[in-house]
GROMACS .gro file of C-alpha atoms in nm:
model
  418
    1MET     CA    1  -4.222   4.350  -3.255
    2ASP     CA    2  -4.346   4.369  -3.606
    3LEU     CA    3  -4.122   4.188  -3.785
    4GLU     CA    4  -4.165   4.089  -4.163
    5SER     CA    5  -3.934   3.709  -4.110
    6ALA     CA    6  -4.106   3.615  -3.800
    7ASN     CA    7  -4.261   3.286  -3.999
    8GLN     CA    8  -3.932   3.183  -4.127
    9ARG     CA    9  -3.695   2.925  -4.046
   10TYR     CA   10  -3.346   2.986  -4.047
   11TYR     CA   11  -3.071   2.759  -4.132
   12GLN     CA   12  -2.753   2.899  -3.956
   13LEU     CA   13  -2.461   2.757  -4.169
   14GLN     CA   14  -2.074   2.730  -4.035
   15ILE     CA   15  -1.839   2.926  -4.275
   16LYS     CA   16  -1.542   2.940  -4.117
   17ALA     CA   17  -1.326   2.871  -3.784
   18ASP     CA   18  -1.335   3.073  -3.434
   19CYS     CA   19  -1.436   3.418  -3.421
   20PRO     CA   20  -1.250   3.758  -3.239
   21LEU     CA   21  -1.606   3.857  -3.154
   22LYS     CA   22  -1.667   3.701  -2.864
   23CYS     CA   23  -2.035   3.818  -2.871
   24SER     CA   24  -2.161   3.474  -2.708
   25TYR     CA   25  -2.405   3.418  -3.019
   26CYS     CA   26  -2.278   3.133  -3.196
   27PRO     CA   27  -2.111   2.939  -2.905
   28GLY     CA   28  -2.451   3.000  -2.751
   29LEU     CA   29  -2.614   2.810  -3.001
   30GLY     CA   30  -2.262   2.540  -3.024
   31LEU     CA   31  -2.176   2.734  -3.348
   32VAL     CA   32  -1.802   2.685  -3.266
   33SER     CA   33  -1.605   2.501  -3.564
   34LYS     CA   34  -1.258   2.361  -3.557
   35GLN     CA   35  -1.236   2.406  -3.855
   36GLU     CA   36  -1.230   2.551  -4.231
   37ARG     CA   37  -1.520   2.439  -4.448
   38LEU     CA   38  -1.491   2.421  -4.791
   39HIS     CA   39  -1.701   2.500  -5.048
   40ASN     CA   40  -1.834   2.166  -5.147
   41ASP     CA   41  -1.909   2.106  -4.761
   42ILE     CA   42  -2.113   2.396  -4.809
   43VAL     CA   43  -2.275   2.317  -5.072
   44ASN     CA   44  -2.382   1.976  -4.930
   45SER     CA   45  -2.520   2.151  -4.619
   46LEU     CA   46  -2.734   2.401  -4.842
   47ARG     CA   47  -2.879   2.090  -5.057
   48LYS     CA   48  -2.974   1.976  -4.704
   49ALA     CA   49  -3.117   2.300  -4.626
   50GLN     CA   50  -3.331   2.276  -4.900
   51SER     CA   51  -3.419   1.957  -4.844
   52GLY     CA   52  -3.550   2.039  -4.506
   53ASN     CA   53  -3.801   2.321  -4.628
   54TYR     CA   54  -3.603   2.633  -4.487
   55SER     CA   55  -3.659   2.971  -4.599
   56ALA     CA   56  -3.366   3.136  -4.560
   57VAL     CA   57  -3.006   3.089  -4.481
   58LEU     CA   58  -2.794   3.267  -4.176
   59ILE     CA   59  -2.414   3.365  -4.254
   60PRO     CA   60  -2.201   3.403  -3.933
   61CYS     CA   61  -2.071   3.767  -3.891
   62ASN     CA   62  -1.651   3.629  -3.916
   63ALA     CA   63  -1.755   3.483  -4.237
   64LEU     CA   64  -1.771   3.918  -4.352
   65ASP     CA   65  -1.406   3.859  -4.408
   66SER     CA   66  -1.391   3.545  -4.568
   67GLN     CA   67  -1.280   3.590  -4.992
   68ASP     CA   68  -1.580   3.352  -5.108
   69LEU     CA   69  -1.804   3.549  -4.966
   70PRO     CA   70  -2.028   3.650  -5.264
   71LEU     CA   71  -2.002   3.311  -5.388
   72ILE     CA   72  -2.174   3.145  -5.121
   73ILE     CA   73  -2.414   3.435  -5.143
   74GLU     CA   74  -2.443   3.373  -5.528
   75THR     CA   75  -2.461   2.973  -5.424
   76ILE     CA   76  -2.787   3.043  -5.148
   77HIS     CA   77  -2.943   3.212  -5.427
   78ARG     CA   78  -2.933   2.944  -5.702
   79PHE     CA   79  -3.061   2.728  -5.407
   80SER     CA   80  -3.355   2.973  -5.386
   81LEU     CA   81  -3.282   3.018  -5.066
   82ILE     CA   82  -3.281   3.355  -4.893
   83PRO     CA   83  -2.935   3.492  -4.790
   84ILE     CA   84  -2.922   3.646  -4.413
   85VAL     CA   85  -2.574   3.813  -4.301
   86GLN     CA   86  -2.545   3.868  -3.977
   87ILE     CA   87  -2.316   4.159  -3.888
   88ASN     CA   88  -2.183   4.212  -3.571
   89SER     CA   89  -2.250   4.618  -3.459
   90ARG     CA   90  -1.839   4.619  -3.367
   91GLN     CA   91  -1.790   4.536  -3.749
   92LEU     CA   92  -1.974   4.851  -3.845
   93GLN     CA   93  -1.763   5.078  -3.604
   94THR     CA   94  -1.483   5.109  -3.901
   95PRO     CA   95  -1.578   5.115  -4.260
   96LEU     CA   96  -1.694   4.747  -4.388
   97LYS     CA   97  -1.540   4.748  -4.732
   98ILE     CA   98  -1.746   4.415  -4.859
   99LEU     CA   99  -2.068   4.576  -4.696
  100ASP     CA  100  -2.174   4.739  -5.010
  101GLN     CA  101  -2.083   4.506  -5.248
  102ILE     CA  102  -2.317   4.203  -5.049
  103LEU     CA  103  -2.622   4.463  -5.036
  104ASP     CA  104  -2.611   4.469  -5.374
  105MET     CA  105  -2.650   4.071  -5.366
  106LYS     CA  106  -3.007   4.102  -5.246
  107VAL     CA  107  -2.935   3.964  -4.865
  108GLY     CA  108  -3.099   3.980  -4.576
  109VAL     CA  109  -2.920   4.176  -4.290
  110GLN     CA  110  -2.934   4.025  -3.896
  111LEU     CA  111  -2.773   4.291  -3.692
  112ILE     CA  112  -2.593   4.160  -3.403
  113LEU     CA  113  -2.605   4.438  -3.098
  114GLY     CA  114  -2.331   4.422  -2.828
  115ASN     CA  115  -2.224   4.681  -2.562
  116ASN     CA  116  -2.091   5.022  -2.615
  117ALA     CA  117  -2.185   4.993  -3.002
  118THR     CA  118  -2.264   5.361  -3.096
  119LEU     CA  119  -2.397   5.337  -3.470
  120THR     CA  120  -2.543   5.647  -3.668
  121ASP     CA  121  -2.887   5.701  -3.805
  122ALA     CA  122  -2.717   5.660  -4.176
  123ILE     CA  123  -2.580   5.321  -4.126
  124LEU     CA  124  -2.876   5.162  -3.959
  125THR     CA  125  -3.072   5.316  -4.258
  126LYS     CA  126  -2.838   5.199  -4.486
  127LEU     CA  127  -2.896   4.862  -4.388
  128ASN     CA  128  -3.286   4.868  -4.350
  129GLU     CA  129  -3.306   4.994  -4.660
  130ARG     CA  130  -3.091   4.822  -4.879
  131ALA     CA  131  -3.131   4.493  -4.698
  132THR     CA  132  -3.412   4.235  -4.798
  133GLN     CA  133  -3.507   4.234  -4.446
  134PHE     CA  134  -3.363   4.380  -4.166
  135HIS     CA  135  -3.337   4.355  -3.793
  136ALA     CA  136  -3.144   4.371  -3.471
  137THR     CA  137  -3.063   4.112  -3.206
  138ILE     CA  138  -2.961   4.191  -2.882
  139VAL     CA  139  -2.735   3.860  -2.745
  140ALA     CA  140  -2.838   3.959  -2.369
  141HIS     CA  141  -2.628   3.796  -2.091
  142LYS     CA  142  -2.495   3.953  -1.763
  143ARG     CA  143  -2.200   4.167  -1.895
  144MET     CA  144  -2.460   4.279  -2.151
  145HIS     CA  145  -2.675   4.575  -2.053
  146ALA     CA  146  -2.957   4.465  -2.314
  147ILE     CA  147  -3.261   4.708  -2.159
  148GLU     CA  148  -3.065   5.029  -2.169
  149ALA     CA  149  -2.914   4.885  -2.546
  150PHE     CA  150  -3.231   4.849  -2.653
  151ARG     CA  151  -3.362   5.237  -2.510
  152ALA     CA  152  -3.052   5.375  -2.721
  153LEU     CA  153  -3.223   5.253  -3.043
  154PRO     CA  154  -3.425   5.460  -3.285
  155ASP     CA  155  -3.773   5.372  -3.241
  156TRP     CA  156  -3.829   5.245  -3.586
  157LEU     CA  157  -3.567   4.971  -3.528
  158LYS     CA  158  -3.711   4.881  -3.173
  159LYS     CA  159  -4.039   4.682  -3.368
  160LYS     CA  160  -3.710   4.502  -3.504
  161THR     CA  161  -3.554   4.367  -3.246
  162PHE     CA  162  -3.502   4.029  -3.054
  163PHE     CA  163  -3.401   3.929  -2.771
  164TYR     CA  164  -3.129   3.644  -2.745
  165PHE     CA  165  -3.076   3.506  -2.412
  166PRO     CA  166  -2.784   3.235  -2.478
  167TYR     CA  167  -2.815   2.948  -2.243
  168PRO     CA  168  -2.493   2.763  -2.126
  169PHE     CA  169  -2.430   2.357  -2.189
  170GLU     CA  170  -2.176   2.407  -1.907
  171LYS     CA  171  -2.225   2.634  -1.579
  172SER     CA  172  -2.123   2.937  -1.609
  173ASP     CA  173  -2.245   3.299  -1.438
  174GLU     CA  174  -2.208   3.483  -1.748
  175PHE     CA  175  -2.574   3.414  -1.880
  176PHE     CA  176  -2.954   3.396  -1.739
  177SER     CA  177  -3.130   3.161  -1.563
  178PRO     CA  178  -3.490   3.077  -1.707
  179LYS     CA  179  -3.611   3.281  -1.396
  180SER     CA  180  -3.375   3.547  -1.459
  181ILE     CA  181  -3.531   3.566  -1.788
  182TYR     CA  182  -3.855   3.581  -1.661
  183ASP     CA  183  -3.746   3.891  -1.453
  184PHE     CA  184  -3.591   4.077  -1.714
  185LEU     CA  185  -3.900   4.075  -1.921
  186LYS     CA  186  -4.109   4.180  -1.636
  187ARG     CA  187  -3.848   4.464  -1.609
  188PHE     CA  188  -3.893   4.518  -2.007
  189LYS     CA  189  -4.209   4.541  -1.975
  190THR     CA  190  -4.242   4.781  -1.697
  191GLN     CA  191  -4.013   5.007  -1.861
  192PHE     CA  192  -4.159   4.984  -2.247
  193PRO     CA  193  -4.521   4.908  -2.218
  194THR     CA  194  -4.580   4.995  -2.549
  195TYR     CA  195  -4.407   4.679  -2.692
  196LYS     CA  196  -4.501   4.317  -2.724
  197VAL     CA  197  -4.208   4.046  -2.709
  198HIS     CA  198  -4.300   3.759  -2.948
  199PRO     CA  199  -4.109   3.447  -3.037
  200THR     CA  200  -3.774   3.498  -3.269
  201PRO     CA  201  -3.766   3.301  -3.602
  202GLY     CA  202  -3.713   2.913  -3.581
  203VAL     CA  203  -3.312   2.887  -3.604
  204ASP     CA  204  -3.264   2.492  -3.674
  205ILE     CA  205  -2.823   2.466  -3.528
  206PHE     CA  206  -2.625   2.249  -3.446
  207ASP     CA  207  -2.597   2.048  -3.107
  208ARG     CA  208  -2.239   2.151  -2.975
  209ARG     CA  209  -2.235   1.788  -2.829
  210ILE     CA  210  -2.225   1.659  -3.155
  211SER     CA  211  -1.946   1.663  -3.415
  212VAL     CA  212  -1.973   1.994  -3.601
  213ASN     CA  213  -1.965   1.771  -3.946
  214ALA     CA  214  -2.317   1.609  -3.839
  215ASP     CA  215  -2.553   1.817  -4.044
  216LEU     CA  216  -2.846   1.654  -3.843
  217GLU     CA  217  -3.187   1.728  -3.907
  218PRO     CA  218  -3.207   1.914  -4.222
  219ILE     CA  219  -3.107   1.653  -4.446
  220ILE     CA  220  -3.345   1.381  -4.304
  221GLN     CA  221  -3.642   1.255  -4.437
  222PRO     CA  222  -3.872   0.955  -4.480
  223PHE     CA  223  -3.667   0.621  -4.563
  224PHE     CA  224  -4.019   0.477  -4.668
  225GLU     CA  225  -4.376   0.547  -4.592
  226ILE     CA  226  -4.678   0.361  -4.610
  227ARG     CA  227  -5.038   0.531  -4.661
  228THR     CA  228  -5.396   0.417  -4.655
  229PRO     CA  229  -5.602   0.429  -4.974
  230ILE     CA  230  -5.786   0.702  -4.784
  231GLN     CA  231  -5.576   1.051  -4.710
  232LYS     CA  232  -5.742   1.278  -4.487
  233VAL     CA  233  -5.665   1.511  -4.159
  234LYS     CA  234  -5.531   1.259  -3.929
  235LEU     CA  235  -5.581   1.327  -3.543
  236PHE     CA  236  -5.283   1.140  -3.414
  237SER     CA  237  -4.905   1.144  -3.494
  238VAL     CA  238  -4.740   0.886  -3.297
  239ILE     CA  239  -4.355   0.950  -3.279
  240ILE     CA  240  -4.133   0.688  -3.138
  241THR     CA  241  -3.784   0.694  -3.108
  242THR     CA  242  -3.547   0.406  -3.119
  243ARG     CA  243  -3.225   0.276  -3.078
  244ASN     CA  244  -3.114  -0.104  -3.057
  245SER     CA  245  -3.462  -0.261  -2.919
  246LYS     CA  246  -3.517  -0.477  -3.142
  247GLU     CA  247  -3.701  -0.714  -2.868
  248THR     CA  248  -3.931  -0.487  -2.721
  249LEU     CA  249  -4.004  -0.215  -3.026
  250THR     CA  250  -4.216  -0.497  -3.254
  251GLU     CA  251  -4.398  -0.529  -2.943
  252THR     CA  252  -4.477  -0.167  -2.937
  253LEU     CA  253  -4.522  -0.117  -3.296
  254GLN     CA  254  -4.795  -0.471  -3.297
  255SER     CA  255  -4.979  -0.297  -3.020
  256LEU     CA  256  -5.050   0.006  -3.224
  257LEU     CA  257  -5.206  -0.177  -3.493
  258THR     CA  258  -5.463  -0.335  -3.283
  259GLN     CA  259  -5.578   0.045  -3.214
  260THR     CA  260  -5.982   0.064  -3.214
  261MET     CA  261  -5.936   0.361  -3.393
  262ASP     CA  262  -5.983   0.389  -3.774
  263LYS     CA  263  -5.631   0.341  -3.913
  264ALA     CA  264  -5.671   0.597  -4.158
  265ASP     CA  265  -5.695   0.850  -3.837
  266PHE     CA  266  -5.331   0.821  -3.710
  267GLU     CA  267  -4.969   0.797  -3.839
  268VAL     CA  268  -4.686   0.628  -3.645
  269ILE     CA  269  -4.379   0.784  -3.697
  270LEU     CA  270  -4.063   0.592  -3.652
  271ILE     CA  271  -3.683   0.811  -3.588
  272ASP     CA  272  -3.428   0.519  -3.558
  273ASP     CA  273  -3.123   0.709  -3.392
  274GLY     CA  274  -2.851   0.485  -3.519
  275SER     CA  275  -2.946   0.142  -3.477
  276SER     CA  276  -2.655  -0.120  -3.558
  277GLN     CA  277  -2.813  -0.305  -3.877
  278ASP     CA  278  -2.923  -0.625  -3.742
  279ASN     CA  279  -3.204  -0.405  -3.543
  280LEU     CA  280  -3.275  -0.260  -3.860
  281ILE     CA  281  -3.352  -0.553  -4.070
  282SER     CA  282  -3.512  -0.662  -3.740
  283THR     CA  283  -3.775  -0.336  -3.794
  284LEU     CA  284  -3.757  -0.375  -4.114
  285ASN     CA  285  -3.918  -0.701  -4.161
  286PHE     CA  286  -4.169  -0.663  -3.913
  287VAL     CA  287  -4.267  -0.373  -4.121
  288ARG     CA  288  -4.310  -0.555  -4.454
  289GLN     CA  289  -4.471  -0.877  -4.311
  290GLN     CA  290  -4.771  -0.649  -4.195
  291THR     CA  291  -5.133  -0.672  -4.436
  292ALA     CA  292  -5.307  -0.412  -4.271
  293GLN     CA  293  -5.308  -0.091  -4.430
  294TRP     CA  294  -5.150   0.223  -4.202
  295ASN     CA  295  -4.986   0.495  -4.209
  296PHE     CA  296  -4.603   0.467  -4.135
  297LYS     CA  297  -4.327   0.633  -4.112
  298PHE     CA  298  -3.960   0.506  -4.096
  299VAL     CA  299  -3.666   0.765  -4.047
  300GLN     CA  300  -3.325   0.645  -4.016
  301ILE     CA  301  -3.050   0.891  -3.860
  302PRO     CA  302  -2.733   0.856  -3.936
  303GLN     CA  303  -2.516   0.591  -3.708
  304PHE     CA  304  -2.168   0.764  -3.758
  305ASP     CA  305  -2.022   1.110  -3.843
  306GLU     CA  306  -1.945   1.121  -4.225
  307LEU     CA  307  -1.593   1.263  -4.159
  308SER     CA  308  -1.451   1.183  -3.811
  309LYS     CA  309  -1.619   0.765  -3.884
  310ASN     CA  310  -1.713   0.786  -3.475
  311ARG     CA  311  -2.005   0.694  -3.356
  312LEU     CA  312  -2.251   0.945  -3.286
  313PRO     CA  313  -2.429   0.998  -2.935
  314THR     CA  314  -2.767   0.931  -2.883
  315ARG     CA  315  -2.976   1.238  -3.013
  316THR     CA  316  -3.311   1.151  -2.851
  317ALA     CA  317  -3.420   1.525  -2.809
  318LEU     CA  318  -3.324   1.586  -3.197
  319ALA     CA  319  -3.490   1.293  -3.327
  320ARG     CA  320  -3.834   1.427  -3.104
  321ASN     CA  321  -3.830   1.730  -3.290
  322LEU     CA  322  -3.764   1.558  -3.649
  323GLY     CA  323  -4.096   1.346  -3.527
  324VAL     CA  324  -4.243   1.626  -3.488
  325LYS     CA  325  -4.140   1.816  -3.818
  326LEU     CA  326  -4.277   1.512  -4.037
  327SER     CA  327  -4.629   1.516  -3.828
  328ASN     CA  328  -4.936   1.552  -3.996
  329GLY     CA  329  -5.177   1.488  -3.696
  330GLU     CA  330  -5.373   1.707  -3.459
  331TYR     CA  331  -5.275   1.582  -3.172
  332LEU     CA  332  -4.854   1.441  -3.096
  333LEU     CA  333  -4.836   1.133  -2.907
  334PHE     CA  334  -4.526   1.050  -2.764
  335LEU     CA  335  -4.427   0.693  -2.689
  336ASN     CA  336  -4.142   0.500  -2.604
  337GLU     CA  337  -3.964   0.210  -2.781
  338ASN     CA  338  -4.054  -0.025  -2.499
  339SER     CA  339  -4.418   0.063  -2.446
  340ILE     CA  340  -4.731  -0.180  -2.504
  341VAL     CA  341  -5.039   0.035  -2.555
  342GLU     CA  342  -5.386  -0.092  -2.461
  343SER     CA  343  -5.596  -0.089  -2.808
  344ASP     CA  344  -5.828   0.183  -2.705
  345LEU     CA  345  -5.545   0.408  -2.614
  346LEU     CA  346  -5.568   0.636  -2.858
  347THR     CA  347  -5.966   0.679  -2.851
  348ASN     CA  348  -5.938   0.727  -2.511
  349THR     CA  349  -5.674   0.988  -2.516
  350LEU     CA  350  -5.874   1.158  -2.753
  351LYS     CA  351  -6.148   1.201  -2.496
  352GLU     CA  352  -5.933   1.347  -2.268
  353HIS     CA  353  -5.789   1.606  -2.503
  354GLU     CA  354  -6.194   1.747  -2.484
  355HIS     CA  355  -6.090   1.885  -2.162
  356TRP     CA  356  -5.720   1.913  -2.187
  357ASP     CA  357  -5.462   2.027  -2.457
  358LEU     CA  358  -5.179   1.803  -2.286
  359VAL     CA  359  -5.299   1.450  -2.188
  360GLN     CA  360  -5.095   1.205  -2.029
  361MET     CA  361  -5.203   0.869  -1.937
  362ARG     CA  362  -5.162   0.618  -1.671
  363ARG     CA  363  -4.907   0.362  -1.753
  364PHE     CA  364  -4.771   0.055  -1.547
  365VAL     CA  365  -4.427  -0.042  -1.557
  366LEU     CA  366  -4.371  -0.430  -1.567
  367PRO     CA  367  -3.996  -0.570  -1.479
  368ILE     CA  368  -3.793  -0.704  -1.787
  369ASP     CA  369  -3.837  -1.081  -1.679
  370SER     CA  370  -4.178  -1.042  -1.660
  371GLN     CA  371  -4.423  -1.340  -1.799
  372LYS     CA  372  -4.704  -1.295  -1.953
  373ASN     CA  373  -5.044  -1.385  -1.808
  374ASP     CA  374  -4.889  -1.532  -1.530
  375ILE     CA  375  -4.998  -1.245  -1.268
  376SER     CA  376  -5.165  -0.956  -1.326
  377VAL     CA  377  -5.007  -0.663  -1.464
  378ALA     CA  378  -5.111  -0.459  -1.123
  379GLN     CA  379  -4.933  -0.708  -0.910
  380GLN     CA  380  -4.583  -0.667  -1.128
  381ALA     CA  381  -4.623  -0.339  -1.182
  382ALA     CA  382  -4.649  -0.269  -0.773
  383GLU     CA  383  -4.543   0.106  -0.677
  384PRO     CA  384  -4.227   0.056  -0.464
  385GLU     CA  385  -4.164   0.226  -0.170
  386ASN     CA  386  -3.995   0.570  -0.146
  387MET     CA  387  -3.967   0.588  -0.526
  388PHE     CA  388  -3.762   0.860  -0.730
  389TRP     CA  389  -4.015   1.077  -0.767
  390SER     CA  390  -4.166   1.046  -0.436
  391HIS     CA  391  -4.022   1.386  -0.326
  392PHE     CA  392  -4.122   1.568  -0.578
  393TYR     CA  393  -4.498   1.429  -0.577
  394LYS     CA  394  -4.506   1.521  -0.185
  395LYS     CA  395  -4.401   1.868  -0.214
  396SER     CA  396  -4.696   2.116  -0.086
  397GLU     CA  397  -4.651   2.437  -0.276
  398ASN     CA  398  -4.792   2.493  -0.581
  399TRP     CA  399  -4.553   2.385  -0.810
  400ASN     CA  400  -4.786   2.407  -1.147
  401HIS     CA  401  -4.769   2.804  -1.106
  402MET     CA  402  -4.412   2.876  -1.031
  403GLN     CA  403  -4.248   3.068  -1.309
  404ASP     CA  404  -3.941   2.884  -1.312
  405GLY     CA  405  -3.914   2.670  -1.630
  406TRP     CA  406  -3.943   2.267  -1.633
  407ARG     CA  407  -3.572   2.118  -1.622
  408TYR     CA  408  -3.750   1.788  -1.649
  409ILE     CA  409  -4.078   1.588  -1.822
  410SER     CA  410  -4.101   1.253  -1.918
  411PHE     CA  411  -4.231   1.215  -2.281
  412ASN     CA  412  -4.340   0.841  -2.237
  413ASN     CA  413  -4.718   0.833  -2.350
  414LEU     CA  414  -4.712   1.224  -2.353
  415SER     CA  415  -5.026   1.347  -2.592
  416LEU     CA  416  -5.029   1.716  -2.692
  417ARG     CA  417  -5.251   1.946  -2.913
  418ARG     CA  418  -5.038   2.057  -3.174
   0.00000   0.00000   0.00000
């Protein structure tokens, strides 16, 4: 789909509590706020969006009746960000008083399409001509006749339309499974062979399992960085997430300092996901004691929710994504906080990347109470019988050609080409 905003990164901004439209867009993203947000809170979020290199801010549909909406749009412009207002098709069934006012304020529009939404060509043309950018999104779930909704659109709008498939955090029969999405796209391709489906623009959102007040990813910048004197394109970005693991983390970092690869060719990005103060001090002391020149970034994610003061849960996936965002390497190598790597790990991994885009080198697992140098690593790491994954290894079907999406993946010692 030829969409002018395909390369933008969007920041979804929560403004109001609840929403009567129930289109599954915001709940599917985890955007269900339980309280109204004050303007100062919104300004703080926009500061974080600005520091996170976002180009646009999405304003949810339920903010259209907010008296503060014009002020919010002005504030977004003041931060040199593009405001994009989401409008549900049901909101356009009757005249929307504020529509002309906000279109005069140079906003983009994302039209959320639902069942039985009959929109005139006049209103669609108006949105397309007056919005700074315009596209539509069909929220596809089992109650929504998504292909029929797409068929009813004017041809010019079809090229500006996305399908959004909410994925439930809880078990639900309402939403598509990965296999159902695959089947849906096959049907779509059969019925509309001249259209090609492209990925949606990136939207960074709140994880609903985290407090709605914990504005996580956009705010985070490196706490400090150490760089080698020679700056050039790095081959590897080694990304490590950690939480309260000072006993093993320093050994992991020490083993990376012994790599045979030139230290200017790789960087280490350490994401601390809420460690206690003594663990943080231990890590910082280790880094300060190093005399070697190396590329190192240390990022600390807040340990407590700023408003409720409750301790936040582990956010490993978000921490890894943050590491990727801050990385510069051609290859991304993910390590656990308790991994001790051989000195030639990066060199050998690079050789494997000559043949493969994704590489996971072999690793041994040592008991936590093992003693160094008493017996061989291979003896201590002997594989137990009937190991947990044995049923997976023994399956005879051609599993690497299954159409279903992966549900689990081990990131330890996993390297992939950017």
